[in-house]
Amino acid sequence: MNSFGRLFRLTSFGESHGEVIGGVVDGMPAGIDIDMAFVQHELDRRRPGQSAVTSQRKEADRVELLSGVFEGKSTGCPIAFVVRNENQRPEDYEHLKDVFRPSHADYTYYYKYGVRDYRGGGRASARVTIARLMGGALAKLVLRQLGVKVVAFTSQIGDVVFDGDYRQYDLSCAEENPVRCPDPLKAEQMERLIATVRADGDSVGGTVTCVVSGCPPGLGEPEFGKLHAALGAAMLSINAVKGFEYGTGFASAAMRGSESNDPIAVENGVVHMLSNHSGGIQGGISNGEDIYMRIAFKAAPTIQMAQRTVDRFCNNVEFSAVGRHDPCVVPRAVPIVEAMAAMTILDGYLLDKVAKFC
């Protein structure tokens, strides 16, 4: 399963320390202006080495389009692209050749395929998510014409929690600090915590909140193609994600119906919800309100502390990581969350149009 989506479909390829990361986007509507400055900016947001809170691997991450675009517009044909790995250092991982890192995909990949690609995790590396960012950037270009906006931000690092109402903040301000939190005070606390964790040779997790505004009602299916299920599958496919909720989420379990229901009203001829505990989705179908969701990321499993593990020969060994790693994956995951949300919403939009046409 190296492909994502049904009508808007991304197929990716490549490994962390291979020659390239690349992919093919099929189902891109024709005639869309391909703003390459915007596309490159989306990839740059994930790029390593941008601050003290990320991996210090240096990569330009310049994308090259191979097909599907002519005179600055999409042709409707598959868009193929590659991003070359310039700072390959597979020798940094030679010590992992026969060792399974705790809580990584090393053991499960080896058990499934019988092949040990120890070069930074190979296909399981988060570097492969570059292809997702490319697919998300193209999806955003289409959604922009539809008036749909996808914005994500860091809402928790460790025990530092941004618990404000996102509607009271300019979410674009999240890009002004290394941790991507819209609250400057919380951002400073998060940054200090990550610095402390890094100094300890440890790592820390957190959450990303994503908001989709301007989404039209009617996206999603009432049974097995529910929109929130599609979004959940998209988010849970991201490296290090351990949980997903939308709307009031797990807090709904402690609420009464009188508290969790969203009253409906008509204002200026438009139907809308007076509250949004449903998170913009009811019965698996979008209702026109903001779709907001939270995605939980575990602490990165690569730490510099000694840990117990085993090698390929079933010997008990002790392992300590070395090299370039993120003490917290959350800030760099923000644009990946946006990309997956954008592709899912666009795919749902195209499916809805096909269903109505039929």
Tab-separated table of C-alpha atoms in Angstrom:
chain	number	residue	atom	x	y	z
A	1	MET	CA	0.000	0.000	0.000
A	2	ASN	CA	2.177	2.809	-1.288
A	3	SER	CA	-0.812	4.739	-2.640
A	4	PHE	CA	-3.261	7.034	-0.851
A	5	GLY	CA	-6.629	8.292	-2.046
A	6	ARG	CA	-9.285	7.167	-4.509
A	7	LEU	CA	-9.828	9.877	-7.142
A	8	PHE	CA	-7.052	12.204	-5.986
A	9	ARG	CA	-4.336	9.620	-5.542
A	10	LEU	CA	-0.723	9.826	-4.377
A	11	THR	CA	1.752	6.998	-4.930
A	12	SER	CA	5.131	7.487	-3.269
A	13	PHE	CA	8.531	5.809	-3.473
A	14	GLY	CA	12.008	6.161	-1.999
A	15	GLU	CA	13.956	5.619	1.207
A	16	SER	CA	15.612	7.883	3.741
A	17	HIS	CA	19.152	7.469	2.370
A	18	GLY	CA	18.354	6.326	-1.158
A	19	GLU	CA	18.893	8.466	-4.237
A	20	VAL	CA	15.503	10.218	-4.228
A	21	ILE	CA	12.126	10.535	-2.585
A	22	GLY	CA	9.428	10.765	-5.219
A	23	GLY	CA	5.891	10.103	-6.231
A	24	VAL	CA	3.076	10.387	-8.718
A	25	VAL	CA	-0.122	12.358	-8.144
A	26	ASP	CA	-2.999	11.115	-10.277
A	27	GLY	CA	-6.416	12.761	-10.466
A	28	MET	CA	-5.171	16.349	-10.300
A	29	PRO	CA	-7.844	18.472	-12.017
A	30	ALA	CA	-6.694	20.154	-15.227
A	31	GLY	CA	-6.168	23.886	-15.551
A	32	ILE	CA	-4.976	24.534	-11.989
A	33	ASP	CA	-2.237	27.170	-11.696
A	34	ILE	CA	0.794	25.375	-10.265
A	35	ASP	CA	2.412	27.948	-7.996
A	36	MET	CA	5.873	26.422	-7.611
A	37	ALA	CA	6.927	28.999	-5.010
A	38	PHE	CA	4.017	27.852	-2.838
A	39	VAL	CA	4.757	24.181	-3.485
A	40	GLN	CA	8.430	24.591	-2.557
A	41	HIS	CA	7.476	26.549	0.564
A	42	GLU	CA	5.300	23.650	1.713
A	43	LEU	CA	8.251	21.276	1.385
A	44	ASP	CA	10.561	23.751	3.113
A	45	ARG	CA	8.314	23.780	6.183
A	46	ARG	CA	9.174	20.118	6.824
A	47	ARG	CA	12.848	20.429	5.889
A	48	PRO	CA	15.328	19.401	8.641
A	49	GLY	CA	17.998	21.642	10.107
A	50	GLN	CA	15.851	24.776	10.411
A	51	SER	CA	16.138	25.258	14.180
A	52	ALA	CA	17.574	23.838	17.378
A	53	VAL	CA	14.427	21.788	17.978
A	54	THR	CA	14.826	19.660	14.831
A	55	SER	CA	17.257	17.195	13.288
A	56	GLN	CA	20.413	18.879	12.006
A	57	ARG	CA	20.499	16.892	8.766
A	58	LYS	CA	20.998	19.404	5.924
A	59	GLU	CA	18.854	18.935	2.831
A	60	ALA	CA	17.692	21.465	0.231
A	61	ASP	CA	14.592	19.385	-0.537
A	62	ARG	CA	14.198	21.000	-3.971
A	63	VAL	CA	11.352	19.396	-5.886
A	64	GLU	CA	11.622	18.570	-9.590
A	65	LEU	CA	8.443	18.109	-11.645
A	66	LEU	CA	8.733	15.471	-14.364
A	67	SER	CA	5.274	15.483	-15.935
A	68	GLY	CA	1.691	16.686	-15.748
A	69	VAL	CA	2.359	20.450	-15.883
A	70	PHE	CA	2.532	22.584	-19.034
A	71	GLU	CA	2.975	26.348	-19.172
A	72	GLY	CA	2.388	26.590	-15.440
A	73	LYS	CA	-0.911	24.700	-15.359
A	74	SER	CA	-1.890	21.132	-14.553
A	75	THR	CA	-2.794	19.135	-17.644
A	76	GLY	CA	-4.976	16.540	-15.933
A	77	CYS	CA	-2.290	13.919	-16.513
A	78	PRO	CA	-0.260	12.288	-13.721
A	79	ILE	CA	2.186	14.677	-12.031
A	80	ALA	CA	5.460	12.882	-11.332
A	81	PHE	CA	8.087	14.460	-9.082
A	82	VAL	CA	11.348	13.723	-7.281
A	83	VAL	CA	13.308	15.269	-4.425
A	84	ARG	CA	16.951	14.237	-4.340
A	85	ASN	CA	18.641	13.148	-1.120
A	86	GLU	CA	21.803	15.258	-1.085
A	87	ASN	CA	23.049	14.730	2.457
A	88	GLN	CA	23.105	10.926	2.438
A	89	ARG	CA	25.163	9.464	5.253
A	90	PRO	CA	24.214	5.795	5.444
A	91	GLU	CA	27.508	5.114	7.195
A	92	ASP	CA	26.040	6.865	10.256
A	93	TYR	CA	23.749	3.870	10.618
A	94	GLU	CA	26.287	1.078	10.112
A	95	HIS	CA	26.077	0.285	13.822
A	96	LEU	CA	22.387	-0.536	13.337
A	97	LYS	CA	22.968	-3.179	10.694
A	98	ASP	CA	22.174	-6.071	13.001
A	99	VAL	CA	20.324	-4.264	15.814
A	100	PHE	CA	16.616	-3.532	16.157
A	101	ARG	CA	15.987	-0.101	17.659
A	102	PRO	CA	13.333	-0.160	20.422
A	103	SER	CA	9.886	1.115	19.308
A	104	HIS	CA	11.032	1.674	15.713
A	105	ALA	CA	9.741	-0.297	12.729
A	106	ASP	CA	13.064	-2.153	12.470
A	107	TYR	CA	11.870	-5.456	13.890
A	108	THR	CA	8.427	-5.483	12.248
A	109	TYR	CA	9.807	-4.606	8.799
A	110	TYR	CA	12.463	-7.304	9.105
A	111	TYR	CA	9.922	-9.871	10.270
A	112	LYS	CA	7.575	-9.005	7.387
A	113	TYR	CA	10.060	-8.689	4.513
A	114	GLY	CA	13.208	-10.462	5.688
A	115	VAL	CA	15.274	-7.450	4.591
A	116	ARG	CA	17.095	-5.073	6.946
A	117	ASP	CA	17.409	-1.571	5.449
A	118	TYR	CA	19.159	0.081	8.354
A	119	ARG	CA	19.902	3.399	6.561
A	120	GLY	CA	17.959	5.739	8.822
A	121	GLY	CA	14.916	3.500	8.798
A	122	GLY	CA	14.740	3.143	5.023
A	123	ARG	CA	11.144	3.214	3.827
A	124	ALA	CA	9.886	3.611	7.425
A	125	SER	CA	11.722	6.929	7.826
A	126	ALA	CA	9.731	10.128	8.229
A	127	ARG	CA	11.791	11.527	5.354
A	128	VAL	CA	9.480	9.607	3.032
A	129	THR	CA	6.684	12.007	4.062
A	130	ILE	CA	8.171	14.517	1.592
A	131	ALA	CA	5.949	12.849	-1.019
A	132	ARG	CA	2.899	13.498	1.159
A	133	LEU	CA	3.807	17.178	1.363
A	134	MET	CA	3.966	17.365	-2.419
A	135	GLY	CA	0.557	15.731	-2.744
A	136	GLY	CA	-0.809	18.026	-0.057
A	137	ALA	CA	0.594	21.128	-1.727
A	138	LEU	CA	-1.117	20.257	-4.997
A	139	ALA	CA	-4.363	19.503	-3.162
A	140	LYS	CA	-4.155	22.874	-1.399
A	141	LEU	CA	-3.856	24.643	-4.749
A	142	VAL	CA	-7.179	23.109	-5.789
A	143	LEU	CA	-8.857	23.701	-2.420
A	144	ARG	CA	-7.729	27.332	-2.517
A	145	GLN	CA	-9.913	27.845	-5.589
A	146	LEU	CA	-12.817	26.256	-3.709
A	147	GLY	CA	-12.408	28.563	-0.709
A	148	VAL	CA	-11.245	25.737	1.569
A	149	LYS	CA	-8.329	26.397	3.941
A	150	VAL	CA	-6.334	23.832	5.926
A	151	VAL	CA	-4.228	25.044	8.873
A	152	ALA	CA	-2.517	23.023	11.596
A	153	PHE	CA	-0.488	24.015	14.653
A	154	THR	CA	1.248	22.515	17.663
A	155	SER	CA	-1.172	22.360	20.583
A	156	GLN	CA	0.897	20.354	23.063
A	157	ILE	CA	4.494	19.406	23.776
A	158	GLY	CA	4.882	17.131	26.775
A	159	ASP	CA	2.958	18.698	29.643
A	160	VAL	CA	2.839	22.166	28.035
A	161	VAL	CA	-0.640	22.525	26.557
A	162	PHE	CA	-2.174	25.216	24.365
A	163	ASP	CA	-5.796	25.042	25.531
A	164	GLY	CA	-7.135	28.295	24.092
A	165	ASP	CA	-9.964	28.638	21.580
A	166	TYR	CA	-8.265	28.443	18.182
A	167	ARG	CA	-10.861	30.862	16.791
A	168	GLN	CA	-9.426	33.612	18.989
A	169	TYR	CA	-5.944	33.311	17.468
A	170	ASP	CA	-4.323	34.164	14.171
A	171	LEU	CA	-3.173	30.651	13.358
A	172	SER	CA	-0.760	31.901	10.706
A	173	CYS	CA	1.341	33.270	13.583
A	174	ALA	CA	2.252	29.702	14.460
A	175	GLU	CA	4.819	29.818	11.653
A	176	GLU	CA	6.674	32.605	13.445
A	177	ASN	CA	8.272	30.334	16.070
A	178	PRO	CA	10.196	27.026	15.831
A	179	VAL	CA	7.549	24.918	17.593
A	180	ARG	CA	4.625	26.244	15.487
A	181	CYS	CA	2.315	27.212	18.341
A	182	PRO	CA	0.064	30.284	17.857
A	183	ASP	CA	0.425	31.357	21.508
A	184	PRO	CA	3.856	33.036	21.931
A	185	LEU	CA	4.015	32.318	25.676
A	186	LYS	CA	3.200	28.645	25.272
A	187	ALA	CA	5.620	28.478	22.351
A	188	GLU	CA	8.471	29.676	24.560
A	189	GLN	CA	7.614	27.090	27.208
A	190	MET	CA	7.478	24.345	24.596
A	191	GLU	CA	10.820	25.371	23.144
A	192	ARG	CA	12.451	25.348	26.583
A	193	LEU	CA	11.048	21.904	27.302
A	194	ILE	CA	12.410	20.494	24.038
A	195	ALA	CA	15.834	21.994	24.807
A	196	THR	CA	15.817	20.366	28.245
A	197	VAL	CA	14.783	17.011	26.824
A	198	ARG	CA	17.494	17.188	24.147
A	199	ALA	CA	20.146	17.981	26.767
A	200	ASP	CA	19.036	14.884	28.678
A	201	GLY	CA	19.484	12.752	25.561
A	202	ASP	CA	15.768	12.029	25.601
A	203	SER	CA	12.717	12.902	23.454
A	204	VAL	CA	9.173	14.175	24.002
A	205	GLY	CA	5.813	13.884	22.233
A	206	GLY	CA	2.814	16.144	21.803
A	207	THR	CA	-0.263	16.916	19.711
A	208	VAL	CA	-1.082	18.761	16.508
A	209	THR	CA	-4.458	20.433	16.005
A	210	CYS	CA	-5.742	20.808	12.447
A	211	VAL	CA	-8.596	23.052	11.289
A	212	VAL	CA	-10.328	22.814	7.904
A	213	SER	CA	-12.437	25.910	7.254
A	214	GLY	CA	-14.724	26.596	4.302
A	215	CYS	CA	-15.397	22.902	3.701
A	216	PRO	CA	-18.743	22.510	1.922
A	217	PRO	CA	-21.422	20.272	3.459
A	218	GLY	CA	-22.008	16.863	1.940
A	219	LEU	CA	-18.507	15.354	1.819
A	220	GLY	CA	-18.230	11.781	3.060
A	221	GLU	CA	-20.413	8.694	2.978
A	222	PRO	CA	-22.988	7.597	5.586
A	223	GLU	CA	-21.686	4.072	6.169
A	224	PHE	CA	-18.192	2.768	5.411
A	225	GLY	CA	-16.848	5.908	3.755
A	226	LYS	CA	-17.364	8.317	6.632
A	227	LEU	CA	-15.314	11.497	6.313
A	228	HIS	CA	-13.972	11.346	9.866
A	229	ALA	CA	-12.919	7.729	9.272
A	230	ALA	CA	-11.020	8.783	6.152
A	231	LEU	CA	-9.342	11.616	8.062
A	232	GLY	CA	-8.503	9.254	10.917
A	233	ALA	CA	-6.944	6.727	8.544
A	234	ALA	CA	-4.929	9.517	6.897
A	235	MET	CA	-3.590	10.832	10.197
A	236	LEU	CA	-2.876	7.423	11.699
A	237	SER	CA	-0.746	6.610	8.656
A	238	ILE	CA	1.746	9.342	9.637
A	239	ASN	CA	4.921	8.205	11.395
A	240	ALA	CA	4.744	8.341	15.225
A	241	VAL	CA	0.986	9.050	15.394
A	242	LYS	CA	-0.674	7.219	18.292
A	243	GLY	CA	-4.122	8.801	18.473
A	244	PHE	CA	-6.782	10.767	16.592
A	245	GLU	CA	-9.929	12.600	17.649
A	246	TYR	CA	-12.206	15.162	16.035
A	247	GLY	CA	-14.663	17.621	17.520
A	248	THR	CA	-15.110	17.118	21.256
A	249	GLY	CA	-13.580	13.676	20.801
A	250	PHE	CA	-12.985	11.551	23.885
A	251	ALA	CA	-14.372	14.278	26.133
A	252	SER	CA	-17.796	13.427	24.652
A	253	ALA	CA	-17.817	10.263	26.745
A	254	ALA	CA	-18.335	12.342	29.897
A	255	MET	CA	-20.972	14.659	28.404
A	256	ARG	CA	-24.761	14.412	28.315
A	257	GLY	CA	-26.658	14.767	25.076
A	258	SER	CA	-27.886	18.180	26.187
A	259	GLU	CA	-24.234	19.238	26.423
A	260	SER	CA	-22.792	17.606	23.308
A	261	ASN	CA	-25.618	18.297	20.823
A	262	ASP	CA	-25.125	21.121	18.315
A	263	PRO	CA	-28.310	23.231	17.969
A	264	ILE	CA	-29.166	24.259	14.403
A	265	ALA	CA	-30.389	27.662	13.218
A	266	VAL	CA	-30.898	29.690	10.062
A	267	GLU	CA	-29.219	33.084	9.883
A	268	ASN	CA	-29.346	35.256	6.757
A	269	GLY	CA	-30.761	32.298	4.863
A	270	VAL	CA	-27.863	30.010	5.772
A	271	VAL	CA	-28.179	26.916	7.967
A	272	HIS	CA	-25.430	26.533	10.533
A	273	MET	CA	-24.682	24.993	13.919
A	274	LEU	CA	-24.779	27.185	17.021
A	275	SER	CA	-21.956	25.101	18.524
A	276	ASN	CA	-19.503	22.659	16.990
A	277	HIS	CA	-18.989	19.713	19.319
A	278	SER	CA	-19.382	17.511	16.228
A	279	GLY	CA	-16.220	18.945	14.706
A	280	GLY	CA	-17.885	19.761	11.402
A	281	ILE	CA	-18.923	16.169	10.678
A	282	GLN	CA	-22.231	14.475	11.479
A	283	GLY	CA	-23.219	11.000	10.361
A	284	GLY	CA	-19.882	10.735	8.587
A	285	ILE	CA	-20.712	13.723	6.331
A	286	SER	CA	-19.401	17.300	6.537
A	287	ASN	CA	-21.975	19.860	7.718
A	288	GLY	CA	-20.257	23.056	6.587
A	289	GLU	CA	-18.762	24.029	9.947
A	290	ASP	CA	-15.040	23.970	10.734
A	291	ILE	CA	-13.623	20.462	10.767
A	292	TYR	CA	-11.165	20.373	13.632
A	293	MET	CA	-9.157	17.424	14.853
A	294	ARG	CA	-6.286	16.558	17.174
A	295	ILE	CA	-3.497	14.130	16.392
A	296	ALA	CA	-1.269	12.680	19.110
A	297	PHE	CA	2.411	11.976	18.398
A	298	LYS	CA	4.552	9.783	20.586
A	299	ALA	CA	8.024	10.789	21.698
A	300	ALA	CA	10.573	9.937	19.004
A	301	PRO	CA	11.956	6.466	19.815
A	302	THR	CA	15.527	7.466	18.910
A	303	ILE	CA	17.155	8.617	22.151
A	304	GLN	CA	20.742	8.721	23.395
A	305	MET	CA	20.006	6.778	26.547
A	306	ALA	CA	20.960	3.119	26.836
A	307	GLN	CA	18.080	0.757	26.057
A	308	ARG	CA	17.625	-2.988	26.002
A	309	THR	CA	16.996	-4.647	22.644
A	310	VAL	CA	17.973	-7.655	20.528
A	311	ASP	CA	19.961	-8.177	17.350
A	312	ARG	CA	19.174	-10.200	14.211
A	313	PHE	CA	20.802	-13.246	15.798
A	314	CYS	CA	18.454	-13.177	18.811
A	315	ASN	CA	21.073	-11.946	21.255
A	316	ASN	CA	20.139	-9.554	24.043
A	317	VAL	CA	22.128	-6.343	23.607
A	318	GLU	CA	22.225	-2.771	24.875
A	319	PHE	CA	21.772	0.073	22.422
A	320	SER	CA	22.311	3.861	22.479
A	321	ALA	CA	21.494	6.030	19.457
A	322	VAL	CA	23.984	8.348	17.772
A	323	GLY	CA	23.622	10.744	14.843
A	324	ARG	CA	21.130	13.437	13.802
A	325	HIS	CA	17.650	13.087	15.270
A	326	ASP	CA	14.639	15.133	16.326
A	327	PRO	CA	14.137	15.446	20.092
A	328	CYS	CA	10.506	16.178	19.228
A	329	VAL	CA	8.833	15.322	15.915
A	330	VAL	CA	5.734	17.477	16.481
A	331	PRO	CA	6.819	20.840	14.948
A	332	ARG	CA	7.897	19.213	11.671
A	333	ALA	CA	4.743	17.083	11.650
A	334	VAL	CA	2.480	20.146	11.413
A	335	PRO	CA	2.756	20.529	7.595
A	336	ILE	CA	2.432	16.745	7.165
A	337	VAL	CA	-0.881	16.798	9.040
A	338	GLU	CA	-2.053	19.640	6.800
A	339	ALA	CA	-1.041	17.699	3.693
A	340	MET	CA	-2.935	14.567	4.690
A	341	ALA	CA	-6.024	16.607	5.587
A	342	ALA	CA	-5.897	18.518	2.286
A	343	MET	CA	-5.619	15.342	0.196
A	344	THR	CA	-8.446	13.688	2.126
A	345	ILE	CA	-10.793	16.667	1.766
A	346	LEU	CA	-10.060	17.082	-1.947
A	347	ASP	CA	-10.565	13.361	-2.535
A	348	GLY	CA	-13.910	13.602	-0.715
A	349	TYR	CA	-14.886	16.639	-2.773
A	350	LEU	CA	-14.144	14.893	-6.073
A	351	LEU	CA	-16.019	11.762	-4.974
A	352	ASP	CA	-19.021	13.900	-4.022
A	353	LYS	CA	-19.045	15.522	-7.469
A	354	VAL	CA	-18.903	12.124	-9.172
A	355	ALA	CA	-21.738	10.797	-6.983
A	356	LYS	CA	-23.975	13.764	-7.839
A	357	PHE	CA	-23.147	13.493	-11.536
A	358	CYS	CA	-24.078	9.813	-11.573
